[in-house]
CSV table of C-alpha atoms and ligand atoms in Angstrom, one decimal:
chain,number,residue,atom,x,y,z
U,305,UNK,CA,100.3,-9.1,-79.8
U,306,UNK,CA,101.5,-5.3,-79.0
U,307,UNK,CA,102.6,-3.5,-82.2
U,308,UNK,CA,106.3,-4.3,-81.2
U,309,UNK,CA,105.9,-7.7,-80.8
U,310,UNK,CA,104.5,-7.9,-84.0
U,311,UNK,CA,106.7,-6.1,-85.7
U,312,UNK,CA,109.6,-8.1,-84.3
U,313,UNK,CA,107.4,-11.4,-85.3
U,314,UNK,CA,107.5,-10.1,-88.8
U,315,UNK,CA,111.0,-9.7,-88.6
U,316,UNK,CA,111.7,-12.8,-87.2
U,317,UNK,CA,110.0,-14.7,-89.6
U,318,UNK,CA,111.4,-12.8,-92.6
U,319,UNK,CA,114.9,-13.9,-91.1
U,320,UNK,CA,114.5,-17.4,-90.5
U,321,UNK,CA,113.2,-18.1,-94.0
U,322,UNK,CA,115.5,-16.0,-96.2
U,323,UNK,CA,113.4,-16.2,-99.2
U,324,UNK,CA,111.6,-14.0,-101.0
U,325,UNK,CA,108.8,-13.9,-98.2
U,326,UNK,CA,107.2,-10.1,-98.5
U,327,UNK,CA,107.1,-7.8,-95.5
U,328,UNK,CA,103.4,-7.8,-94.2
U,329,UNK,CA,104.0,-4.6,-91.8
U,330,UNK,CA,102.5,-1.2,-93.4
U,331,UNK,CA,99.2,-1.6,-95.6
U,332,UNK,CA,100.8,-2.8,-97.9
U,333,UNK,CA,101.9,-6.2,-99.6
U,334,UNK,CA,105.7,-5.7,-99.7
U,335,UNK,CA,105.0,-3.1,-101.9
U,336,UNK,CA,104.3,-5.5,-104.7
U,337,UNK,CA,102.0,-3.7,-107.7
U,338,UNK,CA,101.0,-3.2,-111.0
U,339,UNK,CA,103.6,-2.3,-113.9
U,340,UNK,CA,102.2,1.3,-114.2
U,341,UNK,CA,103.8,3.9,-117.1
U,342,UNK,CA,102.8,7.5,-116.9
U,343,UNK,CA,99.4,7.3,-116.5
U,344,UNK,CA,97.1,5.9,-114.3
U,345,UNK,CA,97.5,2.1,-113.9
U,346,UNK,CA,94.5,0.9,-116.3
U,347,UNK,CA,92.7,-2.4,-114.8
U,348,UNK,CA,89.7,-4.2,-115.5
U,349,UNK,CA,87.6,-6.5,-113.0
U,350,UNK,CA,86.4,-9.5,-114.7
U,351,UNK,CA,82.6,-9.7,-113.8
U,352,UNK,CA,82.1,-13.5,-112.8
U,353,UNK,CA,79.6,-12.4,-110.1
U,354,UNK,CA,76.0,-13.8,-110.1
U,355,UNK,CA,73.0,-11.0,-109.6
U,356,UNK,CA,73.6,-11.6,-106.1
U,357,UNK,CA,76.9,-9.9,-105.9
U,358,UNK,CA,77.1,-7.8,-109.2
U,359,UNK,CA,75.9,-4.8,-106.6
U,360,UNK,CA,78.7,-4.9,-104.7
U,361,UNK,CA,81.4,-5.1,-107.2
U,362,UNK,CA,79.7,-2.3,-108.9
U,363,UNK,CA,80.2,-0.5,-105.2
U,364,UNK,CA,83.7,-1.7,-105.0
U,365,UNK,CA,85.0,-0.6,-108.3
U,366,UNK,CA,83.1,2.9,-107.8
U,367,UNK,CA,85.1,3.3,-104.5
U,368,UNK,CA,88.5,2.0,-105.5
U,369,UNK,CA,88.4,4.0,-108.8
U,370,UNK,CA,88.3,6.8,-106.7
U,371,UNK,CA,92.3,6.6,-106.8
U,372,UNK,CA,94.0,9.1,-108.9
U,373,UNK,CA,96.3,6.2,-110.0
U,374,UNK,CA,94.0,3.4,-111.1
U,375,UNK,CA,91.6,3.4,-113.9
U,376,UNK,CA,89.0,0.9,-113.6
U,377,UNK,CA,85.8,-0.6,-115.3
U,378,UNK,CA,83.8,-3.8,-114.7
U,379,UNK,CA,84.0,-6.1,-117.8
U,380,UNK,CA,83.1,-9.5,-119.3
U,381,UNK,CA,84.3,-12.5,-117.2
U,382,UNK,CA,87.3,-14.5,-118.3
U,383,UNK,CA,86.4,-17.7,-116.6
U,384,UNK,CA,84.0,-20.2,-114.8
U,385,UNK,CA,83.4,-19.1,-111.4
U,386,UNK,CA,83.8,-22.3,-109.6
U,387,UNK,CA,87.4,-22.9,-110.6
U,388,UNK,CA,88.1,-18.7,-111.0
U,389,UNK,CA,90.9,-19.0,-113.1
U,390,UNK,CA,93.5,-16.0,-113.7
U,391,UNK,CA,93.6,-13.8,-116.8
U,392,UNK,CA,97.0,-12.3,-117.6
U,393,UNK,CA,96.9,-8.4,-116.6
U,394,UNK,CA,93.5,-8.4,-115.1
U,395,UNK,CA,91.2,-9.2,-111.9
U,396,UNK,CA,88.9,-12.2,-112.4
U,397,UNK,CA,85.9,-11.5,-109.8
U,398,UNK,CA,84.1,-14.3,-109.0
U,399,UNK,CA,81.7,-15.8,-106.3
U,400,UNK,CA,80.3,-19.8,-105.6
U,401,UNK,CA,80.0,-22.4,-102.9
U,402,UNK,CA,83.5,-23.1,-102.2
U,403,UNK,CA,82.4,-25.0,-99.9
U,404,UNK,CA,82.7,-25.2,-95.9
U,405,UNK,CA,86.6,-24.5,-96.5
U,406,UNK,CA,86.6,-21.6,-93.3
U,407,UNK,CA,86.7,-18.8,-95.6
U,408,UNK,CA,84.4,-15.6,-96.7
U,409,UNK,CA,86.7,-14.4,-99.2
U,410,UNK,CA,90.0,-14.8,-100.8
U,411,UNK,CA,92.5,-13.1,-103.0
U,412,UNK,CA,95.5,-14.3,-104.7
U,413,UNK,CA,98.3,-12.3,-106.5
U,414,UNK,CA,100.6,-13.8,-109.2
U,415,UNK,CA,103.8,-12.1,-108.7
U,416,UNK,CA,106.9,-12.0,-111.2
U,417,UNK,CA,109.8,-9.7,-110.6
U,418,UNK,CA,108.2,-7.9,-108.0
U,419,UNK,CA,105.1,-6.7,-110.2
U,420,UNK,CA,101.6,-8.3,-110.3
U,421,UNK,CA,100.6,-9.8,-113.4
U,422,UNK,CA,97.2,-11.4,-112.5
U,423,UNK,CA,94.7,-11.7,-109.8
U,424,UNK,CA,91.5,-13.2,-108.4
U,425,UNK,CA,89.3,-12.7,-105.9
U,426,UNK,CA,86.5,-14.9,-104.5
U,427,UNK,CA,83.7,-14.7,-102.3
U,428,UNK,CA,81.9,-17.8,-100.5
U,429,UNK,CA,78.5,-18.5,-101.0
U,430,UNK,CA,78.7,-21.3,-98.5
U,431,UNK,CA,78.3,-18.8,-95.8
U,432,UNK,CA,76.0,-16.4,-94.9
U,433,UNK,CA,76.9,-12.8,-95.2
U,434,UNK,CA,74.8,-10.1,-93.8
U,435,UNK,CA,75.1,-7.3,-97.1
U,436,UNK,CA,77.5,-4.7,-95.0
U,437,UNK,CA,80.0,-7.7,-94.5
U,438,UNK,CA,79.5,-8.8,-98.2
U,439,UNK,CA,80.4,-5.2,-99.2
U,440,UNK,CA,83.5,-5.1,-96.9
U,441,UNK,CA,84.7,-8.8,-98.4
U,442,UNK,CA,84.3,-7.8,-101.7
U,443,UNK,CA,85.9,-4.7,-101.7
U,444,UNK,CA,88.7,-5.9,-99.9
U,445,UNK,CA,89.4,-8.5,-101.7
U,446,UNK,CA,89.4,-6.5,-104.8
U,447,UNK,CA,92.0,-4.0,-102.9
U,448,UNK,CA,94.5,-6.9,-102.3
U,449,UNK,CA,94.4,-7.2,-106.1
U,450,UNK,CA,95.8,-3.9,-106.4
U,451,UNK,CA,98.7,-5.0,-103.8
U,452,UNK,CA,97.0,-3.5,-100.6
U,453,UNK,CA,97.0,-5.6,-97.4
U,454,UNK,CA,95.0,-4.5,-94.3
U,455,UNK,CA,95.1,-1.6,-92.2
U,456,UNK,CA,94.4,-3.7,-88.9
U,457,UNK,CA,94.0,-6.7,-88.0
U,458,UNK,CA,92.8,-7.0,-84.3
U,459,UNK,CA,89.2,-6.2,-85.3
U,460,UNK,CA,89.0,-2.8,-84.7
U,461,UNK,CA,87.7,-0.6,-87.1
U,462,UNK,CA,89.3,2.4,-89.3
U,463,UNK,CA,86.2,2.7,-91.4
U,464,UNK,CA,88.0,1.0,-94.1
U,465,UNK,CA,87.1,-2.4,-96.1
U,466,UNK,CA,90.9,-3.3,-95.2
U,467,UNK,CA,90.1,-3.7,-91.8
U,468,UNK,CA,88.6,-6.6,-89.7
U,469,UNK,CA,85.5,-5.3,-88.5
U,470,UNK,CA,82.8,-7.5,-88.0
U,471,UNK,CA,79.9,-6.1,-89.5
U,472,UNK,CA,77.5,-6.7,-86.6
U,473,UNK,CA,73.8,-6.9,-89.1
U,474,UNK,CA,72.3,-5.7,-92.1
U,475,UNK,CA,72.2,-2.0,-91.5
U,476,UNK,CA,75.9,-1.5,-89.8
U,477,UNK,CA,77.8,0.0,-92.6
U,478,UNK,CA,80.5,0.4,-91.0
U,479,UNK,CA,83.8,-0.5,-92.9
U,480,UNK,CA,82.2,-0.9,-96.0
U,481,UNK,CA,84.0,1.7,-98.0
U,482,UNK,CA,87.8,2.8,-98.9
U,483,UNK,CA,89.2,5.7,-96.8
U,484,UNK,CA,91.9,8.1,-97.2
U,485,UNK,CA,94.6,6.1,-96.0
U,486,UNK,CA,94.2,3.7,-98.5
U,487,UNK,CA,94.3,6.2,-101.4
U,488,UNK,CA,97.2,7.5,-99.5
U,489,UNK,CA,98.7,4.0,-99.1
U,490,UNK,CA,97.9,3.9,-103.3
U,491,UNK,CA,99.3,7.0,-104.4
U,492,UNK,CA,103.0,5.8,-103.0
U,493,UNK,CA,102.7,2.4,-103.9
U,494,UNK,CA,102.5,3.5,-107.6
U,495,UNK,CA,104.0,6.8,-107.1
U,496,UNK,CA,106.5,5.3,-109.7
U,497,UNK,CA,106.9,4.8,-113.5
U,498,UNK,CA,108.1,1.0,-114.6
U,499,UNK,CA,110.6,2.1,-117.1
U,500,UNK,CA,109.1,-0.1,-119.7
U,501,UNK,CA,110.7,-3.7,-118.4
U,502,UNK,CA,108.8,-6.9,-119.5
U,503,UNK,CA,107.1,-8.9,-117.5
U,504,UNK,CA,109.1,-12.1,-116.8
U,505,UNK,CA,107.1,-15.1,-117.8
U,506,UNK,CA,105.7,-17.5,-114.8
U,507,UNK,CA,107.3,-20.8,-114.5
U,508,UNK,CA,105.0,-23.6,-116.1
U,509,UNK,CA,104.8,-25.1,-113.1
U,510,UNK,CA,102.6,-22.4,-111.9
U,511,UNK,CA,100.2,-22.9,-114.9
U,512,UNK,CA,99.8,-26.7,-113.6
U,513,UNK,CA,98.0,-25.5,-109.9
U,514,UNK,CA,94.8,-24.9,-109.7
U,515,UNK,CA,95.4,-23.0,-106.1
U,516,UNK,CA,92.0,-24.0,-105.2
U,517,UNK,CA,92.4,-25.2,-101.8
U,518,UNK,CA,94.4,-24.9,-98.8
U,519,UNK,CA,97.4,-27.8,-99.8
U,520,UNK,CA,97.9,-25.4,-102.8
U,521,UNK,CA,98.6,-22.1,-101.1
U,522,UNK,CA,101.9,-23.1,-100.2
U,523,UNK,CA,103.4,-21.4,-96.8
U,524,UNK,CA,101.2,-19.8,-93.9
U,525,UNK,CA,103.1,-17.2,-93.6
U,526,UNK,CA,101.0,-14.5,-91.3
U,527,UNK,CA,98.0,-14.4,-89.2
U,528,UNK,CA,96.5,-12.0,-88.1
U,529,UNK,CA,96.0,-10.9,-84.6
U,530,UNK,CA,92.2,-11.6,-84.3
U,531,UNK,CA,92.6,-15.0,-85.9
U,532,UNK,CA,90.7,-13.4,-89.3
U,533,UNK,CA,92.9,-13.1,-91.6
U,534,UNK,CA,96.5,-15.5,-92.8
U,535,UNK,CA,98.7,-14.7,-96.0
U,536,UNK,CA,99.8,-18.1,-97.7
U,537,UNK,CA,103.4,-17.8,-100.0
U,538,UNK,CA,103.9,-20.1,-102.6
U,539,UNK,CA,107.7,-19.8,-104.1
U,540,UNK,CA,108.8,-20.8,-107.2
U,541,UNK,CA,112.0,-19.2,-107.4
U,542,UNK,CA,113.6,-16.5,-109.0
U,543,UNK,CA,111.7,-14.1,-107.9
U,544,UNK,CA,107.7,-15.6,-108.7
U,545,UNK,CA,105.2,-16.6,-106.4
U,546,UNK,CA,101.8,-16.2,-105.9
U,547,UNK,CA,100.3,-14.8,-102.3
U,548,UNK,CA,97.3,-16.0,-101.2
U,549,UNK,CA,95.3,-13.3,-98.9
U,550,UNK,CA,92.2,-15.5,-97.1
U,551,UNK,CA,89.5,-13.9,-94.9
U,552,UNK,CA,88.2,-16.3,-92.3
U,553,UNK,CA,84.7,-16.2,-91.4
U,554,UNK,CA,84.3,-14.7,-87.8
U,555,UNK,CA,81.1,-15.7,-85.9
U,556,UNK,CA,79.5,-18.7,-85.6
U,557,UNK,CA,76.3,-18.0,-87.4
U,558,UNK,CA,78.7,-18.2,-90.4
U,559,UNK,CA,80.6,-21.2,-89.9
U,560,UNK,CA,77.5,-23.2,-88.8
U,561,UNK,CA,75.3,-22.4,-91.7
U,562,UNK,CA,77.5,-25.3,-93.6
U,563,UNK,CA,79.3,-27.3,-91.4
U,564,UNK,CA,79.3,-29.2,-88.6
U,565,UNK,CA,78.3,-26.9,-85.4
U,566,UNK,CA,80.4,-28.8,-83.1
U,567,UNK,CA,83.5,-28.1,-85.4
U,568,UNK,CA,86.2,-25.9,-84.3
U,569,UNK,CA,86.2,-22.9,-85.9
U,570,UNK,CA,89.1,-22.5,-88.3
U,571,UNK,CA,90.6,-19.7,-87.0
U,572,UNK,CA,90.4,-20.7,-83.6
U,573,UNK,CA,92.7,-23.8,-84.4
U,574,UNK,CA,96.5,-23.3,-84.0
U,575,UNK,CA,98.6,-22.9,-87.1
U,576,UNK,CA,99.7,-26.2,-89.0
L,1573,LIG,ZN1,107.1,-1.1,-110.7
L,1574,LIG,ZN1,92.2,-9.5,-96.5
């Protein structure tokens, strides 16, 4: 799809559901972030990572913490990995076998008046990863927390980890690292100071979902160009919802290492 065409999907699709549906164009995720006061906007990743992947966050953090208006540190998990459950005003980190679900990765932001009050971000261990792409997962799914979405989406690459490169083997780097832009993209996102409103509290009902699986994300509400990449909406109203970013896994060395070779690939079948 041109950028045009894109652009005019977007708007289409904002139109015809006249909800609260963010704006994917830009890098950013309808501008949704953190409640930030003068100072840098003070986060902590919750460290549910096994040895395999504690590397990486460390990498990740490093990287994003290189913005002038976050202020990060690893610290003691808040949950069980498995179910990766979300810790008011924090990132829970975590990594398992998710199972042969389609997806690499996956982030989820809880939303309430336009400001994030919790996220997650997971990494499959159901498929195989060469370590460049296992970089470029996790810190991208650690930059949605912050409200970022990606920079393309056709698989080209802008050296970013909020790109969809594919990460051709274990010594192409490329796309492995933040970039400019995004610390760019950062600084206007939380150019502002929240003038000290509360938090509304989520409905209950988002306390009762586990959002573990694809039935729970609620709306496909964008896909990406190459197929890589869809943003799920779940709405409950009055301005709450929780957005669901998933990465796809790309080739088929990945999807067969679990699941049944003769299976479509999930990002080759159509939407719904
Ligand atoms: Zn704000
Ligand atoms: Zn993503």
């Amino acid at each position: 799809m041109s950028h045009s065409s894109r652009r005019a999907f977007i708007l289409l699709l904002s139109v015809s559901m006249l909800t609260a549906i963010p704006a994917f164009a830009g890098h950013s995720w309808g501008g949704y972030h953190w409640q930030k006061g003068s100072g840098p906007v003070v986060l902590q990743l919750g460290d549910n990572v096994s040895g395999v992947w504690d590397g990486h966050l460390a990498a990740a953090e490093r990287d994003w913490d290189g913005s002038s208006v976050l202020d990060l540190s690893v610290g003691a998990g808040g949950t069980r990995p498995k179910n990766c459950r979300p810790t008011a005003g924090r990132i829970e980190v975590c990594n398992a076998r998710y199972g042969a679900n389609g997806w690499l990765g996956l982030a989820q932001i809880w939303l309430g008046g336009g400001h994030i009050s919790q996220a997650v971000a997971k990494m499959n261990d159901s498929y195989v990863m060469n370590e460049p792409e296992k970089l470029h997962v996790m810190c991208q799914e650690v930059g949605h927390g912050f409200g970022l979405g990606h920079t393309s989406e056709d698989g080209s690459s802008q050296n970013t980890c909020m790109d969809y490169y594919q990460n051709k083997n274990g010594s192409d780097w490329t796309s492995t690292t933040t970039n400019a832009h995004d610390m760019q993209m950062l600084d206007s996102i939380y150019s502002h100071v929240d003038s000290g409103a509360k938090l509304l509290p989520p409905p209950p009902a988002m306390g009762y979902i586990d959002f573990v699986g694809r039935g729970q994300w609620g709306e496909e509400v964008f896909r990406s160009e190459n197929g890589r990449g869809s943003t799920f909406f779940l709405d409950f109203g009055h301005g709450h919802g929780v957005l669901t970013e998933v990465y796809w896994a790309g080739d088929q060395n990945e999807l067969n290492h679990d699941q049944d070779p003769d299976a479509p690939a999930p990002w080759m079948t159509p939407r719904n």
